[in-house]
Tab-separated table of C-alpha atoms and ligand atoms in Angstrom:
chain	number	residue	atom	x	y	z
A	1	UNK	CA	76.841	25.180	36.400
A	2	UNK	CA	73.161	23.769	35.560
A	3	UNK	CA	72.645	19.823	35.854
A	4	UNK	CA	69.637	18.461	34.706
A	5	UNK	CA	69.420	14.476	34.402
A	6	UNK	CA	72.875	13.315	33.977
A	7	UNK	CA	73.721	12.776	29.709
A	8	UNK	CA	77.253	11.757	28.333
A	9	UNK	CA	79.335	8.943	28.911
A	10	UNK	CA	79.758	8.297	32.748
A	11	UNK	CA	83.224	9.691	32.952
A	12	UNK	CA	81.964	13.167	31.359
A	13	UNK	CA	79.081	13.186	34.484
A	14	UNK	CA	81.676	12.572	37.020
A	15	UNK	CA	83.928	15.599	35.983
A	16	UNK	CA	81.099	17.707	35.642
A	17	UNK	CA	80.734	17.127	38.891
A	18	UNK	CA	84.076	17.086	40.024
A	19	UNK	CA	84.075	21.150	38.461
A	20	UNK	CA	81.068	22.121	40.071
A	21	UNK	CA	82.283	20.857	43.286
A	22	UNK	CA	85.573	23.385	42.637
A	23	UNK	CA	82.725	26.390	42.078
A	24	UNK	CA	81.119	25.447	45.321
A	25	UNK	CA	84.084	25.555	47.292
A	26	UNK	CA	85.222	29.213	45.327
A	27	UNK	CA	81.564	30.236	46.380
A	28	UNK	CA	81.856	28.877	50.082
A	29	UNK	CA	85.269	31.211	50.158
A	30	UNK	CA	83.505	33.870	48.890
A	31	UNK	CA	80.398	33.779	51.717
A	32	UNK	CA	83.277	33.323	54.650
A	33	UNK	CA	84.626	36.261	53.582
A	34	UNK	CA	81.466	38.209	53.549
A	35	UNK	CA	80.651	36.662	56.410
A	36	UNK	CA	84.123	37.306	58.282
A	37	UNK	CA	82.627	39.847	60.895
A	38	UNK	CA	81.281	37.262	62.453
A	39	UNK	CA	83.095	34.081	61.755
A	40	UNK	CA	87.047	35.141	62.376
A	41	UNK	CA	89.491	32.570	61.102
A	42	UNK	CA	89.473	31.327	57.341
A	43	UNK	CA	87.484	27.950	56.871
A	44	UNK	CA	89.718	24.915	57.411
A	45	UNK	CA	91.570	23.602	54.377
A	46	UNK	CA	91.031	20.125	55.310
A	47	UNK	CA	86.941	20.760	55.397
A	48	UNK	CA	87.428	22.197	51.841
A	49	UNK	CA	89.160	19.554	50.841
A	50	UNK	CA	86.537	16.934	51.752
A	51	UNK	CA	83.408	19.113	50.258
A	52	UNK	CA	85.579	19.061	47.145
A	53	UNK	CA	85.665	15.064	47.165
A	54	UNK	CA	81.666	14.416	48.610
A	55	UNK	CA	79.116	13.488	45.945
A	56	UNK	CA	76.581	15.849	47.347
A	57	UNK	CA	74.701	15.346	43.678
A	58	UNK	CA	73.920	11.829	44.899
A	59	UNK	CA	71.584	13.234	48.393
A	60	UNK	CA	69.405	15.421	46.701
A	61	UNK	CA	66.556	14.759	44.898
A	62	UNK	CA	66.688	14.249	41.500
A	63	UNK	CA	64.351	16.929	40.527
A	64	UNK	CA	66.723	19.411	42.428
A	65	UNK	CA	69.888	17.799	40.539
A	66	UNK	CA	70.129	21.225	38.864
A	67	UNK	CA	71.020	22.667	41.901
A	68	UNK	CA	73.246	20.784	43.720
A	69	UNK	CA	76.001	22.353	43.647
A	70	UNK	CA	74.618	25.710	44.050
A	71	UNK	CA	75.583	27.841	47.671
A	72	UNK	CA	72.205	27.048	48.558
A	73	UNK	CA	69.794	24.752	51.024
A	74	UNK	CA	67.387	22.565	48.860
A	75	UNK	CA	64.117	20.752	49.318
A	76	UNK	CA	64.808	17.273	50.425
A	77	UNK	CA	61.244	15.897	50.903
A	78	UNK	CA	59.189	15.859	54.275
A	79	UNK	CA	59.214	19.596	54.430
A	80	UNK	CA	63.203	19.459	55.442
A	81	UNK	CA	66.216	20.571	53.422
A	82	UNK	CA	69.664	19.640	52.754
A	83	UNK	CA	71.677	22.753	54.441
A	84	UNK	CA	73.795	25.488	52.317
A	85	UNK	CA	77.160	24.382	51.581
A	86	UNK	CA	78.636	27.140	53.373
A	87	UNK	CA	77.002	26.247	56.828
A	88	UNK	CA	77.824	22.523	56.177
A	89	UNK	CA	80.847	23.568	56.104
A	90	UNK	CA	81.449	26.529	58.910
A	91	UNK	CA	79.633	23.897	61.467
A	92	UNK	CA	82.077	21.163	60.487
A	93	UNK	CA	84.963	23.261	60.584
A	94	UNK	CA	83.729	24.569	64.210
A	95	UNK	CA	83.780	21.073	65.354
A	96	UNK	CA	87.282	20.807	64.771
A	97	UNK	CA	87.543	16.812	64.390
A	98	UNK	CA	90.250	14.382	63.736
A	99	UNK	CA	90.365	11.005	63.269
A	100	UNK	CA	90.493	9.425	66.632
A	101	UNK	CA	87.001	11.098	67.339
A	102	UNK	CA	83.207	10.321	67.883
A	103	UNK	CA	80.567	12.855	66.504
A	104	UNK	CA	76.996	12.347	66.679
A	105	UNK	CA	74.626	14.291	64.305
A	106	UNK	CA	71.250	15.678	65.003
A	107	UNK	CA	69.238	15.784	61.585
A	108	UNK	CA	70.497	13.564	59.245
A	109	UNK	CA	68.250	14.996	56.323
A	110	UNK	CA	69.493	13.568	53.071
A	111	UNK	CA	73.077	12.601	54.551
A	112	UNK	CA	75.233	14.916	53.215
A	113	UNK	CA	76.716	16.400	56.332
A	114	UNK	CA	77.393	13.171	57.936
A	115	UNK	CA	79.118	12.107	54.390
A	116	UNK	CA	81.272	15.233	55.590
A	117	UNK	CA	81.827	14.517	59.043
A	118	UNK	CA	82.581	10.241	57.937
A	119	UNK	CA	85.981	11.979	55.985
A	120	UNK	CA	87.255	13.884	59.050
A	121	UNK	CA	85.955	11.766	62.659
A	122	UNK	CA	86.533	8.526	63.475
A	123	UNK	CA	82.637	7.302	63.910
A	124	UNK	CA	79.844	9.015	63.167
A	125	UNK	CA	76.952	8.665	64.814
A	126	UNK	CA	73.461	10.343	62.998
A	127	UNK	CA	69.999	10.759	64.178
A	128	UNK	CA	67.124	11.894	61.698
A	129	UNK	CA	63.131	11.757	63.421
A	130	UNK	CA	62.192	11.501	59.954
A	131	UNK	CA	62.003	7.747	59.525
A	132	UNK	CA	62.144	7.707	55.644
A	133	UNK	CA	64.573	10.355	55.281
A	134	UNK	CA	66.878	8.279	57.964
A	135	UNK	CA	66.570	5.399	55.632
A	136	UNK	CA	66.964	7.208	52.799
A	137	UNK	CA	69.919	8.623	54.196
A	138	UNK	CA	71.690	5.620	55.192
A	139	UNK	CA	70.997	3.686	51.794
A	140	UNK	CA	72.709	6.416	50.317
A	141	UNK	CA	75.454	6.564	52.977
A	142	UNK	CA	75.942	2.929	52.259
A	143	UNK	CA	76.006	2.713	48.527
A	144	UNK	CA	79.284	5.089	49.000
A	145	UNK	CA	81.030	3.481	51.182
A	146	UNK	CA	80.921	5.656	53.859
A	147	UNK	CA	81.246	2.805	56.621
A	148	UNK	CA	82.106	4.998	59.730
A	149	UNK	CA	78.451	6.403	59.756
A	150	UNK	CA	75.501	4.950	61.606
A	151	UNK	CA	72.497	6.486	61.410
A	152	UNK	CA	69.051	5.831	63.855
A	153	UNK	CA	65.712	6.627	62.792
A	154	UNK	CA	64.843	8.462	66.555
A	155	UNK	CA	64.560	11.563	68.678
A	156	UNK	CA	67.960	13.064	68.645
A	157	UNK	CA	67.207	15.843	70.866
A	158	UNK	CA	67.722	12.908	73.811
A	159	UNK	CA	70.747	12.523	72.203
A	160	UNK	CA	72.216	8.554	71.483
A	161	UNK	CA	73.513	7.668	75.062
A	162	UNK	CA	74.431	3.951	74.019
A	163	UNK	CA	77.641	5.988	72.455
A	164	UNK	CA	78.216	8.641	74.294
A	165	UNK	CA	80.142	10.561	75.176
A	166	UNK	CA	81.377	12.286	72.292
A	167	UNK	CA	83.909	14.769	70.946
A	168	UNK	CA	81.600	16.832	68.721
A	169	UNK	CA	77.892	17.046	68.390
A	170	UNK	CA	76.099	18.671	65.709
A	171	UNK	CA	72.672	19.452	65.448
A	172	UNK	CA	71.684	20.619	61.924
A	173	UNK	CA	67.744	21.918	62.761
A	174	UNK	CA	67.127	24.636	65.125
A	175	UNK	CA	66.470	24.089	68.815
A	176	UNK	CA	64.302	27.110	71.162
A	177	UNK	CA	67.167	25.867	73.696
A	178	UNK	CA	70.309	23.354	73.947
A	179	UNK	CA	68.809	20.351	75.207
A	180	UNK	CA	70.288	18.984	78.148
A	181	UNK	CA	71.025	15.027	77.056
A	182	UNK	CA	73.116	17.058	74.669
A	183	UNK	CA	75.339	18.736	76.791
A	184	UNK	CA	75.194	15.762	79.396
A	185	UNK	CA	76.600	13.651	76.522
A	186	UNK	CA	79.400	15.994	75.403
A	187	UNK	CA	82.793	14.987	76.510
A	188	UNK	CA	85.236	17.371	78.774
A	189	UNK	CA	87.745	19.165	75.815
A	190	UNK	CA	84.325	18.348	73.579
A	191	UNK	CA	82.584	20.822	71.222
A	192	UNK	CA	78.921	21.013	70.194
A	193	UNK	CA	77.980	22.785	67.848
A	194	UNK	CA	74.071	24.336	67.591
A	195	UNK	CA	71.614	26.967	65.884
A	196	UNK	CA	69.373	28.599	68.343
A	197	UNK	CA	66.256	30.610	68.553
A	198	UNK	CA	62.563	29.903	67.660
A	199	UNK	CA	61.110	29.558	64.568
A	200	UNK	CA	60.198	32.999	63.473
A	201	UNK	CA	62.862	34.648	65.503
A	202	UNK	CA	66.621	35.369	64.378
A	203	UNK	CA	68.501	32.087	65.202
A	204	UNK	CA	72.173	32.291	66.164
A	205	UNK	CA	74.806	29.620	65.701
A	206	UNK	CA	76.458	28.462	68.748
A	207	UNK	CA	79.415	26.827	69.545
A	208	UNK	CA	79.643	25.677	72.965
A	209	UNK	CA	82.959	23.936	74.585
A	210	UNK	CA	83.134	21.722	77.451
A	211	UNK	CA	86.363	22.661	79.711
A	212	UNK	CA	88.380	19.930	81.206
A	213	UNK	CA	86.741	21.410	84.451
A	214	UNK	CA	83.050	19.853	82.901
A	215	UNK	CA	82.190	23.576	82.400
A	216	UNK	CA	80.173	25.001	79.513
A	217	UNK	CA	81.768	28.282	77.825
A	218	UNK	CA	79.520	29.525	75.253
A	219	UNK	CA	80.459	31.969	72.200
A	220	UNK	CA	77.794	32.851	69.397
A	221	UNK	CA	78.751	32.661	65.658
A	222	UNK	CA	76.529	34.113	63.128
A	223	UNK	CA	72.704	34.627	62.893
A	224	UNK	CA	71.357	31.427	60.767
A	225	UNK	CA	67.959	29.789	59.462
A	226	UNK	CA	67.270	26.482	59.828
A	227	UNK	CA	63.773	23.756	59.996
A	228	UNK	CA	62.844	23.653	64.059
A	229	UNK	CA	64.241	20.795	66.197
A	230	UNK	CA	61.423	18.563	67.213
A	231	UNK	CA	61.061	16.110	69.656
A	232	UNK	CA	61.523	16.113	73.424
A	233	UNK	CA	65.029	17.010	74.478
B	1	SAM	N1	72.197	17.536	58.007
B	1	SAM	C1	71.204	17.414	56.978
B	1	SAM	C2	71.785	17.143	55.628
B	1	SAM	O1	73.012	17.081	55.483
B	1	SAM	O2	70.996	16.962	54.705
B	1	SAM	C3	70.274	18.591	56.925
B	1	SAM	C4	69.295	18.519	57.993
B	1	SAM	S1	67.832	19.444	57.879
B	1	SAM	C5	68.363	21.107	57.825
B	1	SAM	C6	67.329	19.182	59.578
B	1	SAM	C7	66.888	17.773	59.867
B	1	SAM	O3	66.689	17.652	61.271
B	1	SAM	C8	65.562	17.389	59.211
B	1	SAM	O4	65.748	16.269	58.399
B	1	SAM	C9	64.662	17.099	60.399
B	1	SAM	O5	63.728	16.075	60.164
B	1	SAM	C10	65.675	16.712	61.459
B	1	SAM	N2	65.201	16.804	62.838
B	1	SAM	C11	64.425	17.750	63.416
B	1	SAM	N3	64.249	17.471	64.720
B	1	SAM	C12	64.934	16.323	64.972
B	1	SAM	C13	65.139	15.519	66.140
B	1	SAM	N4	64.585	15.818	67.314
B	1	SAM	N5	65.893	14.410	66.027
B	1	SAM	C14	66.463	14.062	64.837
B	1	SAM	N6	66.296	14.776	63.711
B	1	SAM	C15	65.550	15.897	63.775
């Protein structure tokens, strides 16, 4: 389904929409199962569910309307990108929230993931080192309601210690190694959730778990490309 600048009343837009969310979900099925050497377990209904409701239309720019449904990163400005549906929403359904938790974000981009995460944690916290695409993002975030996110223009590899610690952290750009505020700030019983490798390398999804112990287990998901992580951490 193509969308250019939205025509028709309103109403029509919205169910547009509404359909092409459907087709993205179908098409985020589809890639799990192609993908289910690595990842093992269907995709949570409940993460479905929630990337059926999200207006991700409304974070990407409006010259990439046409596309915003599509299985596919886009351009979001500032040399980033809004991620593929599909890894929105195998990261989010590795993180394994409910309501009673706290999950900070790494990479807020346009939004869209922590518009995700707001439906299924308790708070969300999200940092983007991209000032204008953190304001951006929370404008957005804002206009729709979604009033369990914060996000901080800032450095997210140091994590946000004022908040921490916290049952899920996702970082949406790719780090050369997990920085350590990260895993300082992760609860015991918490997951984090993180793409590694360099640049021009292969980059693997992680998911590492914090025991009740304080220990670190480690298990790698799928190979992945994503924008670097900057900053210090
Ligand atoms: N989650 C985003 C979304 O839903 O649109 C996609 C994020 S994009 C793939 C990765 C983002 O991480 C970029 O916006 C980039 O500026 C940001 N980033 C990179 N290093 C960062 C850091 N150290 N702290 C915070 N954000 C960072």
């Amino acid at each position: 389904m193509v969308f250019s600048k939205p025509h028709g009343t309103q109403t029509e837009s919205e169910d547009r929409y509404a359909r092409a969310r459907l087709k993205m979900v179908e098409e985020i099925r589809e890639t799990a199962r192609e993908a289910s050497d690595y990842v093992s377990t269907p995709l949570s209904e409940k993460v479905l569910a929630v990337m059926s409701r999200v207006p991700r239309h409304r974070f990407v720019p409006e010259g990439e309307l046409y596309g915003a449904y599509y299985n596919n990163p886009l351009p979001i400005g500032h040399g980033q990108t809004i991620s593929q549906p599909y890894i929105v929403a195998l990261m989010t359904d590795l993180l394994a929230l409910d309501k009673q938790q706290t999950v900070l974000e790494v990479g807020t981009g346009s939004g869209y993931q922590a518009a995700v995460l707001s439906e299924l944690a308790g708070k969300v916290y999200s940092m983007e080192i991209v000032a204008p695409l953190a304001t951006a993002a929370a404008k957005v975030l804002d206009e729709l309601g979604y009033a369990n996110v914060e996000v901080k223009a800032g450095d997210g590899s140091l994590g946000w210690p004022e908040h921490a610690p916290y049952d899920g952290i996702i970082v949406t750009a790719a780090a050369e190694q997990i920085p350590q505020p990260l895993l300082d700030q992760l609860k015991p019983g918490g997951r984090l959730v993180i793409p590694v490798g360099g640049r021009f390398d292969v980059q693997y999804l992680l998911l590492i778990t914090r025991d009740s112990d304080g220990v670190f287990h480690r298990k790698t998901i799928e190979p992945v490309r994503f924008v670097p992580l900057t900053g210090e951490g």
